[in-house]
CSV table of C-alpha atoms in Angstrom, one decimal:
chain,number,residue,atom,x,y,z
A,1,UNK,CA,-18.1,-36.8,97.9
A,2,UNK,CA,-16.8,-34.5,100.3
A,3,UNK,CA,-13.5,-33.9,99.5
A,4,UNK,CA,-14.6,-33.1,96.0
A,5,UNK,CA,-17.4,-30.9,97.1
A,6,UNK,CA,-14.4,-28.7,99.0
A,7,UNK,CA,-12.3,-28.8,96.0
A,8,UNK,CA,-14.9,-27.3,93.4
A,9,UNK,CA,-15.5,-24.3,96.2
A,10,UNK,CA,-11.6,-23.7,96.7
A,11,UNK,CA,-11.7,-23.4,92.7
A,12,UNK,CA,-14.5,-20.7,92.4
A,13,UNK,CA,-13.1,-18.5,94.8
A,14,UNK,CA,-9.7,-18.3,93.3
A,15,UNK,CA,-11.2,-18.1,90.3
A,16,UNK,CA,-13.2,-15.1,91.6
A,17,UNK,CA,-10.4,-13.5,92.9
A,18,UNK,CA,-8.0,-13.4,90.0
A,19,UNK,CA,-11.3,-12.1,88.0
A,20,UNK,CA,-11.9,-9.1,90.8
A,21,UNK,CA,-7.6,-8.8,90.4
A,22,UNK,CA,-8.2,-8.6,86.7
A,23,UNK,CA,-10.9,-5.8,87.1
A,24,UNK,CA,-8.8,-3.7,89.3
A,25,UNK,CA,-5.9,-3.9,86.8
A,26,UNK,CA,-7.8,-2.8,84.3
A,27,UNK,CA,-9.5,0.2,86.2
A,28,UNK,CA,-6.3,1.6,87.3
A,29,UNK,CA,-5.0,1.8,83.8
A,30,UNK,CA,-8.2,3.4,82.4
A,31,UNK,CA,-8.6,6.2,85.2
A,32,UNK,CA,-4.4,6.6,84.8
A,33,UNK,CA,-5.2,7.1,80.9
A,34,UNK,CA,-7.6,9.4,81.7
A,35,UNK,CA,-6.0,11.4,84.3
A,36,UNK,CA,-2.9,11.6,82.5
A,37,UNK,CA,-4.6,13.3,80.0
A,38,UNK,CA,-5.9,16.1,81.5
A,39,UNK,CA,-2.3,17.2,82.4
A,40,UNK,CA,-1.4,20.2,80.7
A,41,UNK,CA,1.3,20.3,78.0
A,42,UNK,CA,4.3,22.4,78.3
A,43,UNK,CA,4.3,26.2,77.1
A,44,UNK,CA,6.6,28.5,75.4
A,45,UNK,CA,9.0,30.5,77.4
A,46,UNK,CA,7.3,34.4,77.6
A,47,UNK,CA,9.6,37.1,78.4
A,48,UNK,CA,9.6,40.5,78.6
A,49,UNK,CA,11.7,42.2,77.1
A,50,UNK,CA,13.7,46.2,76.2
A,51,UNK,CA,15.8,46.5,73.7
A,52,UNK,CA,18.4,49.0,73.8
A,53,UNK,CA,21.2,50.3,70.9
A,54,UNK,CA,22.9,53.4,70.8
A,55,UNK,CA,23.5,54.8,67.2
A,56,UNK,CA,26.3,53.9,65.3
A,57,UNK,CA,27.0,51.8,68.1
A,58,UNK,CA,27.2,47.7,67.3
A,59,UNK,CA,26.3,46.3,70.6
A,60,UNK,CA,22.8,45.7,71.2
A,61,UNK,CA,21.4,44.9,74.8
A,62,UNK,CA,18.7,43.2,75.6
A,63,UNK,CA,17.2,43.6,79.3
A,64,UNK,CA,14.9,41.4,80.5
A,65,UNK,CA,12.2,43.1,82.1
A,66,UNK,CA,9.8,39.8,84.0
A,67,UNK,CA,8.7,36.4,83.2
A,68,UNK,CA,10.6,33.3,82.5
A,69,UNK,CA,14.3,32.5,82.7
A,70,UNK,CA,15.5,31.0,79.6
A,71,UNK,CA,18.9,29.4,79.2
A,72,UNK,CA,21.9,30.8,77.2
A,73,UNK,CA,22.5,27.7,75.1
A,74,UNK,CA,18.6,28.2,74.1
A,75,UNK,CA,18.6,31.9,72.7
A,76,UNK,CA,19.7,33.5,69.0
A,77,UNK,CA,20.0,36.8,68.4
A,78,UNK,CA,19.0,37.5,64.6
A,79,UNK,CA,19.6,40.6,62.9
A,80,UNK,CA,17.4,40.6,59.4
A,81,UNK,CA,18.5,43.8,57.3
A,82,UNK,CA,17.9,45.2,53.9
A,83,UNK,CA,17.3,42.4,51.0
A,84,UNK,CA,18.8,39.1,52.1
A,85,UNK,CA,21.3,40.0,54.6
A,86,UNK,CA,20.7,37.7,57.8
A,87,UNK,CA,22.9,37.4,60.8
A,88,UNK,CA,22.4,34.9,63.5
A,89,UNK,CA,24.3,34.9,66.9
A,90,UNK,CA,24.5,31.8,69.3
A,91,UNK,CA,25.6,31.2,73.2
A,92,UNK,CA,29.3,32.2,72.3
A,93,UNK,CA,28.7,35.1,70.4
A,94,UNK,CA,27.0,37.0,73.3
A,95,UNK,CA,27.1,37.4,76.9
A,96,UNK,CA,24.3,37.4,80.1
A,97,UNK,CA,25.2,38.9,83.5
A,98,UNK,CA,22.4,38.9,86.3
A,99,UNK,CA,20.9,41.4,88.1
A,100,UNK,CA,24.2,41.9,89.9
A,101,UNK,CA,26.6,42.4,86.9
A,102,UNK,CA,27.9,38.8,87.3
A,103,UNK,CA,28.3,36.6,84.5
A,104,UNK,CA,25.7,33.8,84.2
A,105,UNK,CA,24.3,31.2,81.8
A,106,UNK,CA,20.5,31.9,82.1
A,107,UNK,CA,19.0,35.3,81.0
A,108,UNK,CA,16.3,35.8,84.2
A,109,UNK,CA,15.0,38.7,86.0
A,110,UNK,CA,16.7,41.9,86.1
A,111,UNK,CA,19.2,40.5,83.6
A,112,UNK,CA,20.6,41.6,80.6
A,113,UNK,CA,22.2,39.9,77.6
A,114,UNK,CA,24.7,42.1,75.8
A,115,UNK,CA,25.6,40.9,72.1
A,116,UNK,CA,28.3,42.8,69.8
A,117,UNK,CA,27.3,42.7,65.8
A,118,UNK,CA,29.2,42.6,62.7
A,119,UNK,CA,27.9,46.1,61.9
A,120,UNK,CA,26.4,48.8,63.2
A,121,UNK,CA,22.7,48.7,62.8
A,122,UNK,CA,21.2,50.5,60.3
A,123,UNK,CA,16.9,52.2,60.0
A,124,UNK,CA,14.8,49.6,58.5
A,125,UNK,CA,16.7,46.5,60.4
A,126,UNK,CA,14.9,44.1,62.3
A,127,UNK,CA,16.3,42.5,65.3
A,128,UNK,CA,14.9,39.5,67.4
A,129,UNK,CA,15.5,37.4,70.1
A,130,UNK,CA,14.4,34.1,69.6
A,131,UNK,CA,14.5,30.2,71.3
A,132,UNK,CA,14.3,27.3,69.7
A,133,UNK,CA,10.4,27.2,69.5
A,134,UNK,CA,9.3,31.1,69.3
A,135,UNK,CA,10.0,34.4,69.2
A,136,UNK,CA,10.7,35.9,72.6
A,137,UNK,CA,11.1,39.6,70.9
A,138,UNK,CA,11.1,41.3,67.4
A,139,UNK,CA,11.6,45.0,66.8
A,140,UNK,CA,12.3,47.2,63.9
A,141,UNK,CA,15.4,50.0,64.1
């Protein structure tokens, strides 16, 4: 009667064990849930920025005045004009330089991205700088 005695107790504790094991487990996931969940979400790029555009000229420059860095491949250039006319211009179309005058693939600080239309931009024309997710700047010639 013993030796069965000793084998029951051995039972209950490993029993016990894998329970308390079991517990943990599951408290780790909830609070990682949980705490995972309070992290914030990512946010739009927010620039500032100063358009400049001589007249009768058809290179626009945008300077970029503080805030984030965004990335060349990331950035349009759309000129909206009178009725339907839309023109859109990607990473080749323009280029950025740095703060330096060097040539660089991410429009930061002190930069300026320097794009050269079709046409010469005209009063009532809108142009704006966008990313993929929002408008970084819109302004009316």
């Amino acid at each position: 009667m013993n030796g069965k005695k000793q084998y029951e107790e051995a039972v209950s504790s490993v029993v016990g064990e894998m329970i308390m094991i079991v517990l943990v487990i599951i408290l780790v996931a909830l609070f990682a849930t949980s705490a995972f969940s309070l992290i914030p979400g990512g946010r739009d790029a927010s620039v500032d920025i100063a358009m400049t555009n001589v007249s009768g000229d058809s290179t626009v420059i945008f300077w970029h005045k503080g805030g984030d860095w965004v990335e060349k491949k990331d950035l349009t250039v759309v000129i909206l004009g009178e009725g339907q006319d839309r023109n859109e211009y990607t990473a080749p179309d323009f280029f950025l330089y740095d703060h330096t005058g060097n040539r660089t693939g991410a429009f930061d600080l002190g930069g300026r991205l320097e794009v050269v239309l079709d046409r010469p931009l005209e009063g009532g024309d809108i142009v704006r700088l966008v990313t993929q997710t929002n408008v970084v700047y819109s302004g009316e010639i």
